[in-house]
């Protein structure tokens, strides 16, 4: 049994800091969050178990649930792992952390490990959950996390994931934010990479009232490949804040941030992509892209590309587009007999599916596609194809 | 007298306030292949876009009838369902959905329009295999994003493949030969020729005579400054090649228009 302490007063003035200036979570300071473990019906968990042949780890309100989980070699719960927490401590996130169970993943993991983190409770409940992925030299690990707040009590979930990718290793991480649209999900991902490692992360936001997805990466070697992708489909008063900082500390590394989404209703997206290139980190190639389609006059997209470069021999580019559905492409589809509303649905699906296309073709992707179609205008038409 | 497949009468159209078409007359019957030739900026592509229902082009005067039906009353998708197909000069790339996926939507939209049942997945894939083979299109390409990363030749072959899939009554080819090398030109032309029938008509828009060596037209029209200034048989294309468009620039509009 874990004991949890948590001071929510830290949220009160967060939006007065530069890093949170577009995302106001001061309301969280006034809520008396419950910090309890609880029970989730087996059937609900089963519904999220979309890759039954793979390892499956369930955390409920940050507490490991042994009955519902399937562990395999290299997966440990609350192992005494001295690296855990060290990558996160290099950053300066304001998101508080409090005690919770930690899932540690090591060894070669050919099959994607699915981690389900649920937050539930009769009243507003706060929880954290921690994952540490450690790929040693030459190893390959693939992890998919589903973060779900259940019910409409306005839960607060603050998950923390750390990735340590040693020489020549390869880590793929997909994080999908699903569930309630009244929840706050404030997540942190911290990545450290050594020579010739490859890390790819996908952050997919399809739910929550407010999602803050912080990514900080430390490229501590040469010839590193880092890809950080994101996708979101939001409406009503939903907001997503993708906040990245990629630190190039050595020469000859490539990093890419590619975030895209569709905003309907009063939805808002904030993208901050900071690239820091240290003195001596020559031949850095860093790209950041944020593309938005706005379906309503009241939707809002804010893109903040930030470059902090301390040497001359770099190629750093950034691009942001915010617009409506491409009329030329729409005409092309209509000229093939597809009605206007269906053409729009097809183009929205194409725009977002480009992100999902990169994921392994398994039950996890299928579920995300399904979830996307539920969230997207015209999704029912796409289902018929 | 049978109803013409396409009847364009005194068509005037503008885009962004510029008058482009200034009184085009053209009649196409089933089974005929008409070629429209003209210099850059003469209005060839505008004519194609107006036929397809591109909303950026405004028709200010004149009429278009398609199988007796007032075409200008129809939206772009209804025109396609009625049987008009435009092979685009610059096909749009749509990453994220495959050609197969999008064509399934198109084929079924048309079948629904005609009151037919939707094709099941197997029949659809059989049709894809058959039609792709007719333009020597590698079906692997059809699992990629629509036109995504296709070479110039692949894009044009994919257009003709789509045309074969959708089985239109009137095919409008807008500079289908642009960007093609000789081999690709032959493959595309063969694909088009296989679709020639007494149940279909073609309007082939081109800049150069060389396409017409492969797709031999029944009629050739010279479009200059928004008007058809001369019409004739396939030999007119050769005359154009020899004399250039300059020779036709002061041609009286009354001369033998289609």
Coordinates of C-alpha atoms in Angstrom, one line a residue:
Chain A
X1 CA 0.0 0.0 0.0
X2 CA 1.4 3.3 -1.0
X3 CA 0.9 6.5 1.0
X4 CA 0.4 9.6 -1.1
X5 CA 0.9 13.2 -0.4
X6 CA 0.1 16.0 -2.8
X7 CA -0.1 19.8 -2.6
X8 CA -2.3 21.2 -5.3
X9 CA -1.6 24.8 -4.4
X10 CA 1.3 24.7 -6.9
X11 CA -1.3 25.0 -9.7
X12 CA -2.6 28.3 -8.5
X13 CA -0.1 30.6 -10.3
X14 CA 1.4 28.3 -12.8
X15 CA -0.1 30.2 -15.8
X16 CA 1.9 33.2 -14.7
X17 CA 5.1 31.4 -15.7
X18 CA 6.3 31.5 -19.3
X19 CA 6.1 27.7 -19.8
X20 CA 2.4 27.6 -18.8
X21 CA 1.2 31.0 -20.2
X22 CA -1.4 29.6 -22.5
X23 CA -2.7 26.9 -20.2
X24 CA -4.5 27.9 -17.0
X25 CA -5.0 25.1 -14.5
X26 CA -5.5 27.3 -11.5
X27 CA -8.9 25.7 -11.0
X28 CA -7.0 22.6 -9.8
X29 CA -5.8 24.5 -6.7
X30 CA -9.3 24.8 -5.4
X31 CA -10.3 21.1 -5.7
X32 CA -10.0 18.8 -2.8
X33 CA -8.7 15.7 -4.6
X34 CA -9.2 12.3 -3.2
X35 CA -6.0 10.2 -3.1
X36 CA -7.4 6.7 -2.7
X37 CA -6.9 3.4 -4.4
X38 CA -10.0 1.7 -5.6
X39 CA -11.6 -1.2 -7.5
X40 CA -12.3 -1.3 -11.2
X41 CA -14.7 -3.8 -12.7
X42 CA -12.9 -6.6 -14.5
X43 CA -15.0 -6.1 -17.6
X44 CA -13.9 -2.4 -18.0
X45 CA -10.3 -3.5 -17.8
X46 CA -10.9 -6.3 -20.3
X47 CA -12.4 -3.7 -22.7
X48 CA -9.0 -2.0 -22.8
X49 CA -7.0 -5.2 -23.2
X50 CA -6.8 -4.9 -27.0
X51 CA -3.5 -6.9 -27.5
X52 CA -4.3 -10.1 -25.6
X53 CA -1.2 -11.9 -26.9
X54 CA 1.1 -9.2 -25.4
X55 CA 2.2 -8.3 -21.9
X56 CA -0.3 -6.2 -20.2
X57 CA 0.3 -4.1 -17.1
X58 CA -2.5 -2.4 -15.2
X59 CA -2.2 0.5 -12.8
X60 CA -5.3 1.8 -11.1
X61 CA -4.9 5.2 -9.5
X62 CA -1.2 4.6 -9.7
X63 CA -1.3 1.2 -7.9
X64 CA -0.3 -2.0 -9.7
X65 CA -3.1 -4.4 -10.2
X66 CA -1.6 -7.9 -10.3
X67 CA -4.8 -9.9 -11.1
X68 CA -5.4 -8.0 -14.4
X69 CA -1.8 -7.9 -15.5
X70 CA 0.3 -10.2 -17.6
X71 CA 4.0 -9.7 -16.9
X72 CA 7.0 -11.1 -18.8
X73 CA 10.8 -11.2 -18.5
X74 CA 12.2 -7.8 -18.0
X75 CA 9.1 -6.2 -16.5
X76 CA 9.3 -5.4 -12.8
X77 CA 7.1 -3.5 -10.4
X78 CA 8.8 -1.2 -7.9
X79 CA 12.2 -2.6 -8.5
X80 CA 14.9 -0.7 -6.7
X81 CA 16.3 0.9 -9.8
X82 CA 18.8 3.6 -9.2
X83 CA 18.4 5.2 -12.6
X84 CA 14.7 5.8 -12.1
X85 CA 13.9 9.4 -11.5
X86 CA 17.4 10.6 -12.6
X87 CA 16.3 11.7 -16.1
X88 CA 13.2 13.5 -14.8
X89 CA 15.3 15.3 -12.3
X90 CA 17.4 17.0 -15.1
X91 CA 14.3 18.9 -16.2
X92 CA 12.4 21.7 -14.5
X93 CA 8.8 20.6 -14.8
X94 CA 6.3 22.2 -12.4
X95 CA 4.1 19.1 -12.5
X96 CA 4.2 17.7 -9.0
X97 CA 5.1 14.1 -8.5
X98 CA 4.0 12.0 -5.6
X99 CA 4.5 8.5 -4.6
X100 CA 3.0 5.8 -6.8
X101 CA 4.0 2.4 -8.2
X102 CA 6.7 2.3 -10.9
X103 CA 6.8 -0.1 -13.8
X104 CA 10.3 -0.9 -15.0
X105 CA 10.9 -2.4 -18.4
X106 CA 14.2 -3.8 -19.5
X107 CA 15.6 -6.5 -21.9
X108 CA 14.7 -6.9 -25.5
X109 CA 11.0 -6.6 -25.9
X110 CA 9.9 -7.7 -29.4
X111 CA 6.2 -7.6 -28.7
X112 CA 4.8 -4.2 -27.7
X113 CA 4.1 -4.1 -23.9
X114 CA 0.8 -2.5 -23.2
X115 CA 0.5 -0.4 -20.0
X116 CA -3.0 0.6 -19.0
X117 CA -3.2 3.4 -16.4
X118 CA -6.7 4.0 -15.1
X119 CA -7.9 6.8 -12.8
X120 CA -11.2 6.4 -11.2
X121 CA -13.2 7.4 -8.1
X122 CA -16.6 8.7 -7.0
X123 CA -15.2 12.1 -6.5
X124 CA -12.3 14.1 -8.1
X125 CA -9.3 11.9 -7.6
X126 CA -5.6 12.7 -8.2
X127 CA -3.2 10.0 -9.2
X128 CA 0.3 9.5 -10.6
X129 CA 1.9 6.5 -12.3
X130 CA 5.4 5.9 -13.2
X131 CA 7.1 4.0 -16.0
X132 CA 10.8 3.5 -16.6
X133 CA 12.0 2.1 -19.8
X134 CA 15.7 1.1 -20.0
X135 CA 17.1 -0.2 -23.3
X136 CA 20.7 -1.4 -22.8
X137 CA 23.2 -1.6 -25.6
X138 CA 21.7 -3.0 -28.8
X139 CA 18.3 -3.7 -27.2
X140 CA 14.9 -2.9 -28.6
X141 CA 11.8 -2.1 -26.6
X142 CA 8.3 -1.2 -27.7
X143 CA 5.7 0.1 -25.2
X144 CA 2.2 1.4 -25.7
X145 CA 0.6 3.3 -22.8
X146 CA -3.1 4.0 -22.5
X147 CA -4.1 6.7 -20.0
X148 CA -7.7 6.8 -19.1
X149 CA -9.7 8.8 -16.6
X150 CA -13.0 7.1 -16.0
X151 CA -16.2 8.9 -15.3
X152 CA -16.9 12.6 -15.1
X153 CA -15.7 13.5 -11.6
X154 CA -12.9 15.7 -13.0
X155 CA -9.9 13.5 -12.1
X156 CA -6.3 14.7 -12.2
X157 CA -3.7 12.3 -13.7
X158 CA 0.0 13.1 -13.7
X159 CA 1.8 10.2 -15.3
X160 CA 5.6 10.1 -15.6
X161 CA 7.5 8.1 -18.1
X162 CA 11.3 8.0 -18.4
X163 CA 13.3 6.4 -21.3
X164 CA 16.9 5.5 -21.1
X165 CA 18.2 4.4 -24.5
X166 CA 21.8 3.3 -24.5
X167 CA 24.1 2.8 -27.4
X168 CA 22.5 1.3 -30.6
X169 CA 19.3 0.7 -28.8
X170 CA 15.8 1.4 -30.1
X171 CA 12.8 2.4 -28.1
X172 CA 9.3 3.1 -29.4
X173 CA 6.6 4.5 -27.1
X174 CA 3.0 5.3 -27.9
X175 CA 0.9 7.2 -25.4
X176 CA -2.8 7.5 -25.9
X177 CA -4.9 9.8 -23.8
X178 CA -8.4 8.6 -23.8
X179 CA -11.5 8.5 -21.5
X180 CA -13.3 11.3 -19.8
X181 CA -13.5 14.8 -21.2
X182 CA -13.7 16.4 -17.7
X183 CA -10.3 15.2 -16.7
X184 CA -7.0 16.9 -16.4
X185 CA -4.0 14.9 -17.6
X186 CA -0.7 16.5 -17.0
X187 CA 2.0 14.1 -18.2
X188 CA 5.8 14.1 -18.3
X189 CA 8.1 12.2 -20.6
X190 CA 11.8 12.4 -20.1
X191 CA 14.2 10.8 -22.6
X192 CA 18.0 10.3 -22.4
X193 CA 19.8 8.8 -25.4
X194 CA 23.3 7.6 -26.0
X195 CA 25.3 7.1 -29.2
X196 CA 23.4 5.8 -32.3
X197 CA 20.2 5.1 -30.4
X198 CA 16.8 5.6 -31.9
X199 CA 13.7 6.8 -30.0
X200 CA 10.3 7.3 -31.4
X201 CA 7.4 8.6 -29.4
X202 CA 3.8 9.2 -30.4
X203 CA 1.5 11.2 -28.1
X204 CA -2.1 10.9 -29.1
X205 CA -4.7 13.1 -27.4
X206 CA -8.3 12.1 -28.0
X207 CA -9.8 13.1 -24.6
X208 CA -9.5 15.2 -21.4
X209 CA -10.6 18.7 -20.6
X210 CA -6.9 19.8 -20.4
X211 CA -3.9 17.7 -21.5
X212 CA -0.4 18.9 -20.9
X213 CA 2.1 16.6 -22.6
X214 CA 5.6 17.6 -21.6
X215 CA 8.5 16.0 -23.4
X216 CA 12.2 16.6 -22.6
X217 CA 14.9 14.8 -24.3
X218 CA 18.7 14.8 -23.7
X219 CA 20.7 13.6 -26.7
X220 CA 23.9 12.6 -24.9
X221 CA 25.7 11.0 -27.7
X222 CA 26.4 11.1 -31.4
X223 CA 24.4 9.8 -34.4
X224 CA 21.2 9.8 -32.4
X225 CA 17.7 9.7 -34.1
X226 CA 14.9 11.2 -32.1
X227 CA 11.3 11.4 -33.4
X228 CA 8.6 12.9 -31.3
X229 CA 5.2 12.8 -33.0
X230 CA 1.8 14.0 -31.7
X231 CA -1.7 13.9 -32.9
X232 CA -5.0 15.3 -31.4
X233 CA -8.6 15.6 -32.3
X234 CA -10.5 17.9 -29.8
X235 CA -13.8 19.8 -29.6
X236 CA -15.9 21.6 -27.1
X237 CA -13.7 23.3 -24.5
X238 CA -10.9 20.8 -24.7
X239 CA -7.3 21.9 -24.6
X240 CA -4.0 20.3 -25.4
X241 CA -0.6 21.7 -24.6
X242 CA 2.3 19.9 -26.1
X243 CA 5.4 21.2 -24.6
X244 CA 8.7 19.9 -25.8
X245 CA 12.4 20.6 -25.2
X246 CA 15.0 18.7 -27.1
X247 CA 18.6 19.1 -26.0
X248 CA 21.3 18.4 -28.6
X249 CA 24.5 18.0 -26.5
X250 CA 26.7 16.2 -29.1
X251 CA 27.4 16.5 -32.8
X252 CA 25.6 14.6 -35.7
X253 CA 22.2 14.0 -34.2
X254 CA 18.8 14.3 -35.8
X255 CA 15.6 15.2 -34.0
X256 CA 12.2 15.7 -35.4
X257 CA 9.0 17.0 -33.7
X258 CA 5.9 16.5 -35.8
X259 CA 2.6 17.4 -34.2
X260 CA -0.7 17.7 -35.9
X261 CA -4.4 18.0 -35.0
X262 CA -7.9 19.1 -35.7
X263 CA -9.8 21.5 -33.5
X264 CA -13.5 21.9 -33.4
X265 CA -15.8 24.0 -31.2
X266 CA -13.9 26.1 -28.7
X267 CA -10.9 23.7 -28.6
X268 CA -7.4 25.0 -28.2
X269 CA -4.0 23.6 -29.0
X270 CA -0.7 24.9 -27.7
X271 CA 2.5 23.7 -29.2
X272 CA 5.9 24.7 -27.8
X273 CA 8.8 23.1 -29.4
X274 CA 12.1 24.2 -27.9
X275 CA 15.3 23.0 -29.6
X276 CA 18.5 23.6 -27.6
X277 CA 21.8 23.1 -29.4
X278 CA 24.8 23.1 -27.2
X279 CA 28.1 24.7 -28.2
X280 CA 30.0 22.0 -30.1
X281 CA 26.9 20.0 -31.1
X282 CA 27.8 20.6 -34.8
X283 CA 25.9 19.1 -37.7
X284 CA 22.7 19.0 -35.7
X285 CA 19.6 18.5 -37.8
X286 CA 16.5 19.5 -36.0
X287 CA 13.0 20.0 -37.4
X288 CA 9.8 21.0 -35.7
X289 CA 6.4 21.1 -37.3
X290 CA 2.9 21.8 -36.0
X291 CA -0.1 21.6 -38.3
X292 CA -3.6 22.4 -37.3
X293 CA -7.0 22.3 -39.1
X294 CA -9.6 24.5 -37.5
X295 CA -13.2 23.5 -38.0
X296 CA -14.7 26.4 -36.2
X297 CA -14.2 30.1 -35.9
X298 CA -13.8 29.7 -32.1
X299 CA -11.1 27.0 -32.2
X300 CA -7.6 28.3 -31.5
X301 CA -4.1 27.0 -32.3
X302 CA -1.0 28.5 -30.8
X303 CA 2.4 27.4 -32.2
X304 CA 5.6 28.5 -30.5
X305 CA 8.7 27.3 -32.2
X306 CA 11.8 28.1 -30.1
X307 CA 15.4 27.6 -31.2
X308 CA 18.2 28.1 -28.8
X309 CA 21.4 27.5 -30.7
X310 CA 25.0 28.0 -29.6
X311 CA 27.0 27.1 -32.7
X312 CA 26.8 27.8 -36.4
X313 CA 26.9 24.4 -38.1
X314 CA 23.3 23.3 -37.6
X315 CA 20.2 22.9 -39.7
X316 CA 17.2 23.8 -37.5
X317 CA 13.9 24.4 -39.2
X318 CA 10.4 25.0 -37.9
X319 CA 7.1 25.3 -39.6
X320 CA 3.5 25.8 -38.4
X321 CA 0.4 25.8 -40.5
X322 CA -3.1 26.6 -39.3
X323 CA -6.0 26.5 -41.7
X324 CA -9.1 25.0 -43.0
X325 CA -9.7 21.8 -45.0
X326 CA -7.7 22.0 -48.3
X327 CA -10.2 23.1 -51.0
X328 CA -8.2 21.7 -53.9
X329 CA -8.0 18.3 -52.3
X330 CA -11.7 18.5 -51.5
X331 CA -12.5 19.3 -55.2
X332 CA -10.4 16.3 -56.2
X333 CA -12.4 14.0 -54.1
X334 CA -15.7 15.5 -55.2
X335 CA -14.7 15.2 -58.8
X336 CA -14.7 11.5 -58.1
X337 CA -18.3 11.5 -57.0
X338 CA -17.7 11.8 -53.2
X339 CA -20.2 14.2 -51.6
X340 CA -18.8 17.3 -49.9
X341 CA -19.4 16.2 -46.3
X342 CA -17.9 12.8 -47.0
X343 CA -14.9 14.4 -48.8
X344 CA -14.3 16.6 -45.7
X345 CA -14.5 13.6 -43.4
X346 CA -12.1 11.7 -45.7
X347 CA -9.6 14.6 -45.6
X348 CA -9.8 15.0 -41.9
X349 CA -9.2 11.2 -41.5
X350 CA -6.3 11.3 -43.9
X351 CA -4.7 14.2 -42.0
X352 CA -4.8 12.5 -38.7
X353 CA -4.4 8.9 -39.9
X354 CA -1.0 9.9 -41.3
X355 CA 0.1 9.8 -37.7
X356 CA -1.5 6.5 -36.8
X357 CA 0.0 5.0 -40.0
X358 CA 3.4 5.0 -38.3
X359 CA 2.2 2.8 -35.5
X360 CA 2.6 -1.0 -35.6
X361 CA -0.5 -2.5 -37.2
X362 CA -2.1 -4.2 -34.1
X363 CA -5.1 -4.1 -31.8
X364 CA -3.7 -1.0 -30.2
X365 CA -3.7 1.0 -33.5
X366 CA -7.1 -0.4 -34.4
X367 CA -8.5 0.8 -31.1
X368 CA -7.0 4.2 -31.6
X369 CA -8.4 4.5 -35.1
X370 CA -11.8 3.5 -33.7
X371 CA -11.5 6.1 -31.0
X372 CA -10.4 8.7 -33.5
X373 CA -13.4 8.0 -35.7
X374 CA -15.7 8.4 -32.7
X375 CA -14.2 11.8 -31.9
X376 CA -14.1 13.0 -35.5
X377 CA -17.0 14.7 -37.4
X378 CA -18.0 12.3 -40.2
X379 CA -16.2 9.3 -38.5
X380 CA -19.2 7.1 -39.1
X381 CA -18.9 7.5 -42.8
X382 CA -15.2 6.5 -42.7
X383 CA -16.2 3.4 -40.8
X384 CA -18.4 2.2 -43.7
X385 CA -15.3 2.1 -46.0
Chain B
X1 CA -31.1 13.4 -84.0
X2 CA -29.7 11.9 -80.8
X3 CA -29.1 14.1 -77.7
X4 CA -25.4 15.1 -77.7
X5 CA -23.2 13.8 -74.8
X6 CA -22.0 17.3 -74.2
X7 CA -23.2 20.6 -75.6
X8 CA -21.4 23.8 -74.7
X9 CA -23.0 27.0 -75.9
X10 CA -21.4 30.4 -75.9
X11 CA -19.6 29.7 -72.6
X12 CA -18.0 32.6 -70.8
X13 CA -16.1 32.1 -67.6
X14 CA -13.8 34.0 -65.3
X15 CA -11.5 33.3 -62.4
X16 CA -10.7 35.9 -59.8
X17 CA -12.3 38.6 -62.0
X18 CA -10.3 37.7 -65.1
X19 CA -12.3 36.7 -68.2
X20 CA -10.8 33.5 -69.5
X21 CA -13.4 31.9 -71.6
X22 CA -15.1 34.3 -74.1
X23 CA -17.7 32.3 -75.9
X24 CA -16.8 28.6 -76.3
X25 CA -19.1 26.4 -78.4
X26 CA -18.5 22.7 -78.5
X27 CA -20.6 19.6 -79.2
X28 CA -19.4 16.1 -78.4
X29 CA -21.4 12.9 -79.2
X30 CA -21.0 9.5 -77.7
X31 CA -18.1 7.6 -79.3
X32 CA -16.2 10.8 -80.4
X33 CA -12.8 12.0 -79.3
X34 CA -12.3 15.7 -79.5
X35 CA -9.0 17.3 -78.9
X36 CA -8.7 20.9 -77.7
X37 CA -5.3 22.5 -78.5
X38 CA -4.1 25.9 -77.7
X39 CA -1.2 27.9 -76.4
X40 CA -0.6 28.6 -72.7
X41 CA -3.2 30.8 -71.2
X42 CA -5.7 30.2 -73.9
X43 CA -8.3 28.8 -71.4
X44 CA -7.8 25.0 -72.0
X45 CA -7.5 24.1 -68.4
X46 CA -10.2 26.6 -67.4
X47 CA -12.6 24.8 -69.7
X48 CA -11.7 21.5 -68.0
X49 CA -12.2 23.0 -64.5
X50 CA -15.5 24.5 -65.5
X51 CA -16.7 21.1 -66.8
X52 CA -15.7 19.4 -63.5
X53 CA -17.4 22.0 -61.4
X54 CA -14.5 23.8 -59.8
X55 CA -16.0 26.5 -57.6
X56 CA -13.2 29.0 -58.2
X57 CA -14.4 29.4 -61.8
X58 CA -17.5 31.5 -62.4
X59 CA -19.6 31.0 -65.4
X60 CA -20.9 34.4 -66.4
X61 CA -22.7 33.5 -69.7
X62 CA -23.7 30.5 -71.7
X63 CA -24.9 27.0 -71.1
X64 CA -23.6 23.5 -70.8
X65 CA -25.7 20.4 -71.3
X66 CA -24.6 16.9 -70.4
X67 CA -26.9 14.3 -71.9
X68 CA -29.6 16.9 -72.1
X69 CA -29.2 17.9 -68.4
X70 CA -28.2 21.4 -67.3
X71 CA -24.7 20.8 -66.0
X72 CA -24.3 24.1 -64.4
X73 CA -27.0 23.3 -61.9
X74 CA -24.9 20.3 -60.6
X75 CA -22.2 20.3 -57.9
X76 CA -18.8 18.7 -58.7
X77 CA -19.7 15.4 -57.0
X78 CA -23.1 15.2 -58.8
X79 CA -21.4 15.8 -62.1
X80 CA -19.0 13.0 -61.4
X81 CA -21.9 10.7 -60.5
X82 CA -23.7 11.8 -63.7
X83 CA -20.7 10.5 -65.6
X84 CA -18.1 13.2 -66.0
X85 CA -14.5 12.4 -65.2
X86 CA -11.7 14.9 -65.2
X87 CA -8.1 13.5 -65.3
X88 CA -6.3 16.3 -63.5
X89 CA -3.2 18.0 -64.9
X90 CA -1.8 18.2 -61.4
X91 CA -3.4 15.4 -59.3
X92 CA -3.6 16.2 -55.6
X93 CA -1.5 14.3 -53.1
X94 CA -3.4 13.1 -50.1
X95 CA -1.2 11.4 -47.6
X96 CA -3.0 9.3 -44.9
X97 CA -5.5 7.5 -47.0
X98 CA -4.7 5.0 -49.7
X99 CA -5.9 5.2 -53.3
X100 CA -7.8 1.9 -52.7
X101 CA -9.5 3.4 -49.6
X102 CA -10.5 6.6 -51.4
X103 CA -11.6 4.9 -54.6
X104 CA -13.9 2.6 -52.6
X105 CA -15.6 5.7 -51.2
X106 CA -15.8 7.0 -54.8
X107 CA -17.1 3.8 -56.4
X108 CA -19.7 3.3 -53.7
X109 CA -20.8 7.0 -53.7
X110 CA -21.5 6.6 -57.5
X111 CA -23.3 3.3 -57.1
X112 CA -25.4 4.8 -54.3
X113 CA -26.2 7.8 -56.6
X114 CA -27.4 5.3 -59.3
X115 CA -29.4 3.3 -56.9
X116 CA -27.1 0.3 -57.1
X117 CA -25.8 -1.8 -54.3
X118 CA -22.3 -1.1 -52.9
X119 CA -19.5 -3.4 -54.1
X120 CA -18.3 -5.9 -51.6
X121 CA -14.6 -5.9 -50.7
X122 CA -13.7 -8.9 -52.9
X123 CA -15.5 -7.6 -56.1
X124 CA -13.9 -4.2 -55.5
X125 CA -10.4 -5.7 -55.2
X126 CA -10.9 -7.8 -58.4
X127 CA -11.9 -4.6 -60.2
X128 CA -8.8 -2.8 -58.9
X129 CA -6.5 -5.6 -60.1
X130 CA -8.1 -5.7 -63.6
X131 CA -8.1 -1.9 -64.1
X132 CA -4.6 -1.4 -62.7
X133 CA -3.2 -4.0 -65.1
X134 CA -4.8 -2.0 -68.0
X135 CA -2.4 0.9 -67.3
X136 CA 0.5 -1.2 -66.0
X137 CA 0.1 0.3 -62.6
X138 CA 1.8 -1.5 -59.7
X139 CA -1.0 -2.2 -57.2
X140 CA 1.4 -1.7 -54.3
X141 CA 1.2 2.0 -55.2
X142 CA -2.5 1.9 -54.4
X143 CA -1.9 1.0 -50.8
X144 CA 0.1 4.2 -50.4
X145 CA -1.3 7.7 -49.7
X146 CA -3.3 9.0 -52.7
X147 CA -0.6 10.1 -55.3
X148 CA 1.8 10.4 -52.4
X149 CA 5.4 10.2 -53.7
X150 CA 4.2 9.1 -57.1
X151 CA 6.4 10.0 -60.1
X152 CA 4.9 12.2 -62.8
X153 CA 4.2 9.2 -64.9
X154 CA 2.6 7.2 -62.0
X155 CA 0.3 10.1 -61.2
X156 CA -1.0 10.2 -64.8
X157 CA -1.4 6.5 -64.9
X158 CA -3.2 6.6 -61.6
X159 CA -5.6 9.1 -63.1
X160 CA -6.4 6.9 -66.1
X161 CA -6.7 3.9 -63.7
X162 CA -9.3 5.9 -61.7
X163 CA -11.0 6.7 -64.9
X164 CA -11.2 3.1 -65.8
X165 CA -12.5 2.3 -62.3
X166 CA -15.3 4.9 -62.4
X167 CA -16.5 4.1 -65.9
X168 CA -17.5 7.6 -66.9
X169 CA -19.6 8.7 -69.9
X170 CA -17.4 11.7 -70.7
X171 CA -13.7 11.7 -70.0
X172 CA -11.9 15.1 -69.9
X173 CA -8.1 14.7 -70.0
X174 CA -6.3 17.9 -69.0
X175 CA -2.8 17.9 -70.4
X176 CA -2.4 14.3 -69.5
X177 CA 0.8 14.2 -71.5
X178 CA 2.6 16.9 -69.5
X179 CA 5.5 15.5 -67.6
X180 CA 5.5 12.1 -69.4
X181 CA 8.4 10.5 -71.1
X182 CA 7.8 8.6 -74.3
X183 CA 7.2 5.2 -72.7
X184 CA 4.8 6.6 -70.1
X185 CA 3.0 8.5 -72.8
X186 CA 2.5 5.2 -74.7
X187 CA 1.2 3.4 -71.6
X188 CA -1.2 6.2 -70.7
X189 CA -2.4 6.4 -74.3
X190 CA -3.0 2.7 -74.5
X191 CA -5.0 2.9 -71.3
X192 CA -7.1 5.6 -72.8
X193 CA -7.6 3.8 -76.1
X194 CA -8.8 0.7 -74.3
X195 CA -11.6 2.9 -72.8
X196 CA -12.7 4.3 -76.2
X197 CA -16.1 3.0 -77.0
X198 CA -19.4 4.0 -78.7
X199 CA -20.7 4.5 -75.2
X200 CA -18.2 7.1 -74.2
X201 CA -16.9 10.5 -75.4
X202 CA -13.5 12.2 -74.8
X203 CA -12.3 15.7 -74.6
X204 CA -8.5 15.6 -74.8
X205 CA -6.8 18.8 -73.8
X206 CA -3.2 19.1 -74.9
X207 CA -0.5 21.5 -75.8
X208 CA 1.4 19.3 -78.2
X209 CA 0.5 17.2 -81.1
X210 CA 2.6 14.2 -79.9
X211 CA -0.2 12.9 -77.6
X212 CA -2.5 12.8 -80.7
X213 CA -0.2 10.4 -82.4
X214 CA -1.3 7.9 -79.8
X215 CA -4.8 9.0 -79.0
X216 CA -6.0 9.8 -82.5
X217 CA -8.9 12.3 -82.3
X218 CA -12.0 12.5 -84.5
X219 CA -12.0 16.3 -84.2
X220 CA -9.4 18.9 -83.3
X221 CA -10.3 22.4 -82.1
X222 CA -7.9 25.3 -81.7
X223 CA -8.6 27.4 -78.6
X224 CA -7.1 30.9 -78.5
X225 CA -7.8 33.6 -76.1
X226 CA -10.9 31.9 -74.8
X227 CA -12.5 31.1 -78.1
X228 CA -12.4 28.1 -80.5
X229 CA -11.0 29.8 -83.6
X230 CA -10.8 26.7 -85.8
X231 CA -12.0 23.2 -85.9
X232 CA -11.2 20.3 -88.1
X233 CA -10.2 16.7 -88.3
X234 CA -7.0 15.1 -87.0
X235 CA -4.9 16.7 -89.8
X236 CA -5.5 20.1 -88.1
X237 CA -3.2 19.0 -85.3
X238 CA -0.4 18.4 -87.9
X239 CA -1.0 21.8 -89.4
X240 CA -0.7 23.4 -86.0
X241 CA 2.5 21.6 -85.3
X242 CA 3.9 22.9 -88.6
X243 CA 2.6 26.5 -88.5
X244 CA 2.4 27.1 -84.7
X245 CA -0.4 28.8 -82.9
X246 CA 0.6 32.2 -84.2
X247 CA -0.9 31.4 -87.6
X248 CA -4.3 31.0 -86.0
X249 CA -4.2 33.9 -83.7
X250 CA -6.1 36.2 -86.1
X251 CA -8.4 33.6 -87.4
X252 CA -12.0 34.7 -87.7
X253 CA -14.2 33.1 -85.1
X254 CA -16.7 32.2 -87.8
X255 CA -14.4 29.7 -89.5
X256 CA -15.7 26.1 -89.3
X257 CA -16.4 25.9 -85.5
X258 CA -17.4 22.4 -84.5

